[in-house]
């Protein structure tokens, strides 16, 4: 009989062990170069018009909005990094489609609550979607990711539109990876780093790094915004598409709000891993890998959350949460097959995460001296909360094995609470 591993291979699934790390790093770097030159590339490589050289005024506090994946949060950021007055709400457009006015009204309401409590007038907005940044730190939404349903906002300068609804003001809109990078810089204390990477792996994924302006040909003629000679680049790395996908990845992709796009994100981020697992189970059921009872239950399921797939694989029963997989795979033999099919999805995600971080560390040009490593600030639920494999440890081990032979040094910095909010606050406070 076909083993779960044979079955995965027969459907084009490349396991962690089979992943050609060097080839993927090269492919990532080539896409980065093309994106920086303004050529067709799956990586947008968006210049953020903010760098790591700015000054943060002592004692400043800023009102901050954080539009992330499933949640939208507001708060007041102070330095040393801390967030107070936090409030969490569902992100508009997550559950059902939202129109333009309702979309901005949600954010305007938070600004009205927070702005009187801030010392700087500028609002910080962490906006975690692919958006072209402007030199004045506004952001034009290119398209939604993470299945957000708010089509009227696509193509708009979200900062300008929000300010219109507030009757004026000032705003700095930054991507969450840019914000996370800024938060790492602000938290470094006495440490010395040669460069910085902001990385998110939650509902979606993406990375930002610091690039020399001379290496951004598409910015030729632009003013140097970051004192000396560099600027943060929001790579929109989830868009990378020079990678083979399995039948299950393709089936899961077809059911998303943006089929054919953000291929890399869909292989590693929380919005999608559950669905890949379910597609794998459905195909395995058709092939006869499960009992008749389990196959029936699985074929009746329409969607699966990553949290449930992860908890099931970790044999973890979350109090108060019914896991549909516990019901489907009551039989021990079924459960074992299911885990052998699904754990490789998480293992592959960890290795691909490391591959992609390695490409950014190398591209940063830093870390050649062990006393000044490249700082990686990682944030996001998938990175920190995956249970069924030691995710962050696997990423770190893999990264070391990819970078040590190149004599490149990095450090994954201690987790900074609310890094995206903190960084958005810094973007609002920065004197450039
Ligand atoms: C978005 C990025 C964001 C990332 C992590 C992706 O879906 O396109 O802009 O940085 O998710 O939140």
PDB file of C-alpha atoms in Angstrom, residues 66-305:
ATOM      1  CA  UNK A  66      -2.258  48.607  13.124  1.00  0.00           C
ATOM      2  CA  UNK A  67      -4.195  47.002  10.259  1.00  0.00           C
ATOM      3  CA  UNK A  68      -2.783  43.504  10.238  1.00  0.00           C
ATOM      4  CA  UNK A  69      -4.437  40.271   9.226  1.00  0.00           C
ATOM      5  CA  UNK A  70      -7.606  39.375  11.049  1.00  0.00           C
ATOM      6  CA  UNK A  71      -7.295  42.147  13.630  1.00  0.00           C
ATOM      7  CA  UNK A  72      -7.033  45.893  13.619  1.00  0.00           C
ATOM      8  CA  UNK A  73      -5.562  47.510  16.681  1.00  0.00           C
ATOM      9  CA  UNK A  74      -5.052  50.976  18.024  1.00  0.00           C
ATOM     10  CA  UNK A  75      -2.763  52.243  20.785  1.00  0.00           C
ATOM     11  CA  UNK A  76      -0.291  54.821  22.032  1.00  0.00           C
ATOM     12  CA  UNK A  77       3.396  54.104  21.463  1.00  0.00           C
ATOM     13  CA  UNK A  78       6.100  55.490  23.711  1.00  0.00           C
ATOM     14  CA  UNK A  79       9.890  55.076  23.687  1.00  0.00           C
ATOM     15  CA  UNK A  80      11.591  53.005  25.209  1.00  0.00           C
ATOM     16  CA  UNK A  81       9.238  50.737  23.261  1.00  0.00           C
ATOM     17  CA  UNK A  82       5.894  50.292  24.996  1.00  0.00           C
ATOM     18  CA  UNK A  83       2.246  50.406  23.905  1.00  0.00           C
ATOM     19  CA  UNK A  84      -0.638  51.603  26.083  1.00  0.00           C
ATOM     20  CA  UNK A  85      -4.341  52.307  25.485  1.00  0.00           C
ATOM     21  CA  UNK A  86      -4.513  49.178  23.299  1.00  0.00           C
ATOM     22  CA  UNK A  87      -7.787  48.201  21.687  1.00  0.00           C
ATOM     23  CA  UNK A  88      -8.384  45.231  19.401  1.00  0.00           C
ATOM     24  CA  UNK A  89     -11.166  44.994  16.792  1.00  0.00           C
ATOM     25  CA  UNK A  90     -11.832  42.779  13.774  1.00  0.00           C
ATOM     26  CA  UNK A  91     -10.143  44.083  10.628  1.00  0.00           C
ATOM     27  CA  UNK A  92     -12.842  45.656   8.408  1.00  0.00           C
ATOM     28  CA  UNK A  93     -13.512  43.380   5.410  1.00  0.00           C
ATOM     29  CA  UNK A  94     -12.480  40.151   7.134  1.00  0.00           C
ATOM     30  CA  UNK A  95     -15.893  38.594   7.637  1.00  0.00           C
ATOM     31  CA  UNK A  96     -17.870  40.265   4.883  1.00  0.00           C
ATOM     32  CA  UNK A  97     -17.280  42.870   2.205  1.00  0.00           C
ATOM     33  CA  UNK A  98     -16.979  46.426   3.479  1.00  0.00           C
ATOM     34  CA  UNK A  99     -17.536  49.690   1.565  1.00  0.00           C
ATOM     35  CA  UNK A 100     -15.180  52.669   1.452  1.00  0.00           C
ATOM     36  CA  UNK A 101     -16.870  54.850   4.092  1.00  0.00           C
ATOM     37  CA  UNK A 102     -17.264  52.068   6.653  1.00  0.00           C
ATOM     38  CA  UNK A 103     -13.673  51.035   6.078  1.00  0.00           C
ATOM     39  CA  UNK A 104     -12.207  54.458   6.883  1.00  0.00           C
ATOM     40  CA  UNK A 105     -14.772  55.154   9.627  1.00  0.00           C
ATOM     41  CA  UNK A 106     -13.376  52.240  11.658  1.00  0.00           C
ATOM     42  CA  UNK A 107      -9.879  53.734  11.585  1.00  0.00           C
ATOM     43  CA  UNK A 108     -11.039  57.335  12.025  1.00  0.00           C
ATOM     44  CA  UNK A 109     -12.876  56.321  15.200  1.00  0.00           C
ATOM     45  CA  UNK A 110      -9.666  54.955  16.690  1.00  0.00           C
ATOM     46  CA  UNK A 111      -7.674  58.055  15.728  1.00  0.00           C
ATOM     47  CA  UNK A 112     -10.235  60.260  17.481  1.00  0.00           C
ATOM     48  CA  UNK A 113      -9.886  58.148  20.633  1.00  0.00           C
ATOM     49  CA  UNK A 114      -6.089  58.170  20.590  1.00  0.00           C
ATOM     50  CA  UNK A 115      -4.800  61.409  19.099  1.00  0.00           C
ATOM     51  CA  UNK A 116      -5.603  63.630  22.119  1.00  0.00           C
ATOM     52  CA  UNK A 117      -3.379  61.303  24.203  1.00  0.00           C
ATOM     53  CA  UNK A 118      -0.301  61.591  21.922  1.00  0.00           C
ATOM     54  CA  UNK A 119       2.491  64.173  22.048  1.00  0.00           C
ATOM     55  CA  UNK A 120       3.272  64.103  18.305  1.00  0.00           C
ATOM     56  CA  UNK A 121       0.627  65.236  15.827  1.00  0.00           C
ATOM     57  CA  UNK A 122       1.523  62.690  13.187  1.00  0.00           C
ATOM     58  CA  UNK A 123      -0.430  59.427  13.275  1.00  0.00           C
ATOM     59  CA  UNK A 124       1.479  56.161  12.687  1.00  0.00           C
ATOM     60  CA  UNK A 125      -0.348  53.573  10.583  1.00  0.00           C
ATOM     61  CA  UNK A 126       1.023  50.089  10.198  1.00  0.00           C
ATOM     62  CA  UNK A 127      -0.671  48.879   7.020  1.00  0.00           C
ATOM     63  CA  UNK A 128       0.232  45.261   6.341  1.00  0.00           C
ATOM     64  CA  UNK A 129      -0.719  44.857   2.675  1.00  0.00           C
ATOM     65  CA  UNK A 130       1.121  45.406  -0.601  1.00  0.00           C
ATOM     66  CA  UNK A 131       1.159  49.173  -1.078  1.00  0.00           C
ATOM     67  CA  UNK A 132       3.421  51.570  -2.984  1.00  0.00           C
ATOM     68  CA  UNK A 133       5.039  53.963  -0.507  1.00  0.00           C
ATOM     69  CA  UNK A 134       5.447  57.665  -1.301  1.00  0.00           C
ATOM     70  CA  UNK A 135       8.271  59.948  -0.092  1.00  0.00           C
ATOM     71  CA  UNK A 136       5.771  61.618   2.258  1.00  0.00           C
ATOM     72  CA  UNK A 137       4.983  58.185   3.742  1.00  0.00           C
ATOM     73  CA  UNK A 138       1.551  57.590   2.315  1.00  0.00           C
ATOM     74  CA  UNK A 139       0.715  54.197   0.799  1.00  0.00           C
ATOM     75  CA  UNK A 140      -1.246  53.296  -2.331  1.00  0.00           C
ATOM     76  CA  UNK A 141      -2.888  49.891  -1.956  1.00  0.00           C
ATOM     77  CA  UNK A 142      -1.905  47.683  -4.896  1.00  0.00           C
ATOM     78  CA  UNK A 143      -4.145  44.736  -3.986  1.00  0.00           C
ATOM     79  CA  UNK A 144      -5.485  43.012  -0.912  1.00  0.00           C
ATOM     80  CA  UNK A 145      -3.961  39.861   0.531  1.00  0.00           C
ATOM     81  CA  UNK A 146      -5.203  37.715   3.478  1.00  0.00           C
ATOM     82  CA  UNK A 147      -8.685  37.493   1.923  1.00  0.00           C
ATOM     83  CA  UNK A 148      -9.710  41.035   2.911  1.00  0.00           C
ATOM     84  CA  UNK A 149     -12.889  42.064   1.108  1.00  0.00           C
ATOM     85  CA  UNK A 150     -12.818  45.843   0.588  1.00  0.00           C
ATOM     86  CA  UNK A 151     -12.425  46.310  -3.177  1.00  0.00           C
ATOM     87  CA  UNK A 152     -13.153  50.059  -3.142  1.00  0.00           C
ATOM     88  CA  UNK A 153      -9.870  50.728  -1.325  1.00  0.00           C
ATOM     89  CA  UNK A 154      -7.603  49.182  -4.011  1.00  0.00           C
ATOM     90  CA  UNK A 155      -5.658  51.938  -5.777  1.00  0.00           C
ATOM     91  CA  UNK A 156      -6.289  54.513  -3.036  1.00  0.00           C
ATOM     92  CA  UNK A 157      -3.731  56.426  -0.981  1.00  0.00           C
ATOM     93  CA  UNK A 158      -4.998  55.153   2.348  1.00  0.00           C
ATOM     94  CA  UNK A 159      -3.314  57.834   4.476  1.00  0.00           C
ATOM     95  CA  UNK A 160      -4.727  60.706   2.429  1.00  0.00           C
ATOM     96  CA  UNK A 161      -8.203  59.143   2.420  1.00  0.00           C
ATOM     97  CA  UNK A 162      -8.182  58.662   6.176  1.00  0.00           C
ATOM     98  CA  UNK A 163      -7.003  62.253   6.773  1.00  0.00           C
ATOM     99  CA  UNK A 164      -9.858  63.498   4.556  1.00  0.00           C
ATOM    100  CA  UNK A 165     -12.327  61.782   6.901  1.00  0.00           C
ATOM    101  CA  UNK A 166     -10.562  63.327   9.905  1.00  0.00           C
ATOM    102  CA  UNK A 167     -10.648  66.836   8.455  1.00  0.00           C
ATOM    103  CA  UNK A 168      -6.839  67.038   8.046  1.00  0.00           C
ATOM    104  CA  UNK A 169      -3.711  66.102   9.977  1.00  0.00           C
ATOM    105  CA  UNK A 170      -0.499  64.229   9.306  1.00  0.00           C
ATOM    106  CA  UNK A 171       0.178  60.533   8.917  1.00  0.00           C
ATOM    107  CA  UNK A 172       3.027  58.083   8.312  1.00  0.00           C
ATOM    108  CA  UNK A 173       1.892  54.784   6.754  1.00  0.00           C
ATOM    109  CA  UNK A 174       4.404  51.920   6.861  1.00  0.00           C
ATOM    110  CA  UNK A 175       4.273  48.205   6.137  1.00  0.00           C
ATOM    111  CA  UNK A 176       4.473  45.884   9.175  1.00  0.00           C
ATOM    112  CA  UNK A 177       7.881  44.547   8.071  1.00  0.00           C
ATOM    113  CA  UNK A 178       9.246  48.087   7.836  1.00  0.00           C
ATOM    114  CA  UNK A 179       7.777  48.844  11.264  1.00  0.00           C
ATOM    115  CA  UNK A 180       9.221  45.648  12.734  1.00  0.00           C
ATOM    116  CA  UNK A 181      12.633  46.551  11.364  1.00  0.00           C
ATOM    117  CA  UNK A 182      12.399  50.044  12.901  1.00  0.00           C
ATOM    118  CA  UNK A 183      11.370  48.494  16.231  1.00  0.00           C
ATOM    119  CA  UNK A 184      14.507  46.309  16.190  1.00  0.00           C
ATOM    120  CA  UNK A 185      16.688  49.338  15.566  1.00  0.00           C
ATOM    121  CA  UNK A 186      15.031  51.231  18.439  1.00  0.00           C
ATOM    122  CA  UNK A 187      15.479  48.286  20.822  1.00  0.00           C
ATOM    123  CA  UNK A 188      19.124  47.450  20.122  1.00  0.00           C
ATOM    124  CA  UNK A 189      20.564  49.132  23.253  1.00  0.00           C
ATOM    125  CA  UNK A 190      24.339  48.664  23.349  1.00  0.00           C
ATOM    126  CA  UNK A 191      24.353  45.920  20.708  1.00  0.00           C
ATOM    127  CA  UNK A 192      26.022  46.611  17.384  1.00  0.00           C
ATOM    128  CA  UNK A 193      24.412  45.283  14.239  1.00  0.00           C
ATOM    129  CA  UNK A 194      25.657  45.669  10.688  1.00  0.00           C
ATOM    130  CA  UNK A 195      22.156  45.560   9.208  1.00  0.00           C
ATOM    131  CA  UNK A 196      18.508  44.876  10.072  1.00  0.00           C
ATOM    132  CA  UNK A 197      15.707  42.667   8.770  1.00  0.00           C
ATOM    133  CA  UNK A 198      12.037  42.975   9.699  1.00  0.00           C
ATOM    134  CA  UNK A 199      10.210  39.701   9.170  1.00  0.00           C
ATOM    135  CA  UNK A 200       6.567  38.747   9.648  1.00  0.00           C
ATOM    136  CA  UNK A 201       5.121  35.252   9.581  1.00  0.00           C
ATOM    137  CA  UNK A 202       1.547  35.371  10.790  1.00  0.00           C
ATOM    138  CA  UNK A 203      -1.602  35.342   8.684  1.00  0.00           C
ATOM    139  CA  UNK A 204       0.648  36.482   5.802  1.00  0.00           C
ATOM    140  CA  UNK A 205       4.386  36.778   5.343  1.00  0.00           C
ATOM    141  CA  UNK A 206       6.893  39.345   4.187  1.00  0.00           C
ATOM    142  CA  UNK A 207      10.361  40.750   4.846  1.00  0.00           C
ATOM    143  CA  UNK A 208      12.028  44.163   4.763  1.00  0.00           C
ATOM    144  CA  UNK A 209      15.750  44.946   4.795  1.00  0.00           C
ATOM    145  CA  UNK A 210      18.051  47.941   4.418  1.00  0.00           C
ATOM    146  CA  UNK A 211      19.483  48.609   0.942  1.00  0.00           C
ATOM    147  CA  UNK A 212      22.006  51.127  -0.345  1.00  0.00           C
ATOM    148  CA  UNK A 213      20.290  53.719  -2.507  1.00  0.00           C
ATOM    149  CA  UNK A 214      23.026  53.127  -5.089  1.00  0.00           C
ATOM    150  CA  UNK A 215      21.708  49.548  -5.377  1.00  0.00           C
ATOM    151  CA  UNK A 216      18.140  50.657  -6.154  1.00  0.00           C
ATOM    152  CA  UNK A 217      18.378  51.568  -9.854  1.00  0.00           C
ATOM    153  CA  UNK A 218      14.630  52.195 -10.120  1.00  0.00           C
ATOM    154  CA  UNK A 219      15.033  55.094  -7.662  1.00  0.00           C
ATOM    155  CA  UNK A 220      17.654  56.809  -9.796  1.00  0.00           C
ATOM    156  CA  UNK A 221      17.342  60.550  -9.463  1.00  0.00           C
ATOM    157  CA  UNK A 222      15.388  60.268  -6.218  1.00  0.00           C
ATOM    158  CA  UNK A 223      16.522  62.265  -3.239  1.00  0.00           C
ATOM    159  CA  UNK A 224      18.404  60.356  -0.553  1.00  0.00           C
ATOM    160  CA  UNK A 225      15.899  60.137   2.256  1.00  0.00           C
ATOM    161  CA  UNK A 226      17.972  58.347   4.806  1.00  0.00           C
ATOM    162  CA  UNK A 227      20.823  60.649   5.761  1.00  0.00           C
ATOM    163  CA  UNK A 228      23.801  58.788   4.428  1.00  0.00           C
ATOM    164  CA  UNK A 229      22.963  56.368   1.678  1.00  0.00           C
ATOM    165  CA  UNK A 230      20.389  53.712   2.491  1.00  0.00           C
ATOM    166  CA  UNK A 231      16.665  53.045   2.684  1.00  0.00           C
ATOM    167  CA  UNK A 232      14.411  50.251   3.910  1.00  0.00           C
ATOM    168  CA  UNK A 233      12.939  48.064   1.160  1.00  0.00           C
ATOM    169  CA  UNK A 234       9.617  46.282   1.658  1.00  0.00           C
ATOM    170  CA  UNK A 235      10.220  43.229  -0.516  1.00  0.00           C
ATOM    171  CA  UNK A 236       6.639  41.855  -0.480  1.00  0.00           C
ATOM    172  CA  UNK A 237       8.465  38.542  -0.339  1.00  0.00           C
ATOM    173  CA  UNK A 238       5.230  36.546  -0.116  1.00  0.00           C
ATOM    174  CA  UNK A 239       4.864  37.219  -3.839  1.00  0.00           C
ATOM    175  CA  UNK A 240       7.889  35.068  -4.770  1.00  0.00           C
ATOM    176  CA  UNK A 241       6.787  32.510  -7.342  1.00  0.00           C
ATOM    177  CA  UNK A 242       9.928  30.741  -8.620  1.00  0.00           C
ATOM    178  CA  UNK A 243       9.054  27.621  -6.685  1.00  0.00           C
ATOM    179  CA  UNK A 244       7.380  24.319  -7.499  1.00  0.00           C
ATOM    180  CA  UNK A 245       4.048  23.650  -5.810  1.00  0.00           C
ATOM    181  CA  UNK A 246       2.160  20.434  -5.145  1.00  0.00           C
ATOM    182  CA  UNK A 247      -1.360  19.529  -6.257  1.00  0.00           C
ATOM    183  CA  UNK A 248      -2.581  20.374  -2.737  1.00  0.00           C
ATOM    184  CA  UNK A 249      -0.991  23.845  -2.790  1.00  0.00           C
ATOM    185  CA  UNK A 250      -2.651  24.506  -6.128  1.00  0.00           C
ATOM    186  CA  UNK A 251      -6.045  23.303  -4.894  1.00  0.00           C
ATOM    187  CA  UNK A 252      -5.792  25.489  -1.769  1.00  0.00           C
ATOM    188  CA  UNK A 253      -4.639  28.486  -3.832  1.00  0.00           C
ATOM    189  CA  UNK A 254      -7.634  28.156  -6.162  1.00  0.00           C
ATOM    190  CA  UNK A 255      -9.951  28.744  -3.190  1.00  0.00           C
ATOM    191  CA  UNK A 256      -8.301  31.993  -2.021  1.00  0.00           C
ATOM    192  CA  UNK A 257      -9.371  35.543  -2.841  1.00  0.00           C
ATOM    193  CA  UNK A 258      -6.265  36.041  -5.010  1.00  0.00           C
ATOM    194  CA  UNK A 259      -5.592  32.784  -6.900  1.00  0.00           C
ATOM    195  CA  UNK A 260      -2.223  32.594  -8.656  1.00  0.00           C
ATOM    196  CA  UNK A 261      -0.770  35.400  -6.537  1.00  0.00           C
ATOM    197  CA  UNK A 262       1.378  35.390  -3.385  1.00  0.00           C
ATOM    198  CA  UNK A 263       2.448  31.814  -4.055  1.00  0.00           C
ATOM    199  CA  UNK A 264       5.293  31.802  -1.526  1.00  0.00           C
ATOM    200  CA  UNK A 265       3.108  33.297   1.195  1.00  0.00           C
ATOM    201  CA  UNK A 266       0.598  30.519   0.629  1.00  0.00           C
ATOM    202  CA  UNK A 267       3.274  27.884   1.315  1.00  0.00           C
ATOM    203  CA  UNK A 268       4.306  29.265   4.691  1.00  0.00           C
ATOM    204  CA  UNK A 269       1.702  31.598   6.235  1.00  0.00           C
ATOM    205  CA  UNK A 270      -1.094  31.006   8.698  1.00  0.00           C
ATOM    206  CA  UNK A 271      -3.967  31.985   6.418  1.00  0.00           C
ATOM    207  CA  UNK A 272      -3.254  28.995   4.182  1.00  0.00           C
ATOM    208  CA  UNK A 273      -1.532  26.025   5.856  1.00  0.00           C
ATOM    209  CA  UNK A 274      -4.782  24.632   7.252  1.00  0.00           C
ATOM    210  CA  UNK A 275      -6.362  24.625   3.822  1.00  0.00           C
ATOM    211  CA  UNK A 276      -3.309  22.907   2.270  1.00  0.00           C
ATOM    212  CA  UNK A 277      -3.666  20.242   4.963  1.00  0.00           C
ATOM    213  CA  UNK A 278      -7.346  19.786   4.186  1.00  0.00           C
ATOM    214  CA  UNK A 279      -6.716  19.499   0.424  1.00  0.00           C
ATOM    215  CA  UNK A 280      -4.054  16.879   1.193  1.00  0.00           C
ATOM    216  CA  UNK A 281      -6.491  14.921   3.368  1.00  0.00           C
ATOM    217  CA  UNK A 282      -9.233  15.119   0.732  1.00  0.00           C
ATOM    218  CA  UNK A 283      -6.941  13.786  -1.987  1.00  0.00           C
ATOM    219  CA  UNK A 284      -5.627  11.076   0.354  1.00  0.00           C
ATOM    220  CA  UNK A 285      -9.188  10.064   1.200  1.00  0.00           C
ATOM    221  CA  UNK A 286      -9.967   9.618  -2.504  1.00  0.00           C
ATOM    222  CA  UNK A 287      -6.853   7.462  -2.884  1.00  0.00           C
ATOM    223  CA  UNK A 288      -8.010   5.239  -0.025  1.00  0.00           C
ATOM    224  CA  UNK A 289      -5.450   6.210   2.616  1.00  0.00           C
ATOM    225  CA  UNK A 290      -8.130   6.617   5.319  1.00  0.00           C
ATOM    226  CA  UNK A 291     -10.948   4.487   6.666  1.00  0.00           C
ATOM    227  CA  UNK A 292     -14.391   4.934   5.062  1.00  0.00           C
ATOM    228  CA  UNK A 293     -15.653   6.848   8.119  1.00  0.00           C
ATOM    229  CA  UNK A 294     -12.744   9.306   8.142  1.00  0.00           C
ATOM    230  CA  UNK A 295     -12.947   9.769   4.362  1.00  0.00           C
ATOM    231  CA  UNK A 296     -16.634  10.645   4.646  1.00  0.00           C
ATOM    232  CA  UNK A 297     -16.010  13.280   7.318  1.00  0.00           C
ATOM    233  CA  UNK A 298     -13.085  14.819   5.461  1.00  0.00           C
ATOM    234  CA  UNK A 299     -14.944  15.033   2.143  1.00  0.00           C
ATOM    235  CA  UNK A 300     -17.723  16.927   3.929  1.00  0.00           C
ATOM    236  CA  UNK A 301     -15.379  19.658   5.223  1.00  0.00           C
ATOM    237  CA  UNK A 302     -15.195  22.956   3.315  1.00  0.00           C
ATOM    238  CA  UNK A 303     -12.324  24.684   5.085  1.00  0.00           C
ATOM    239  CA  UNK A 304      -9.812  24.145   7.838  1.00  0.00           C
ATOM    240  CA  UNK A 305      -8.035  26.682  10.033  1.00  0.00           C
TER     241      UNK A 305
END
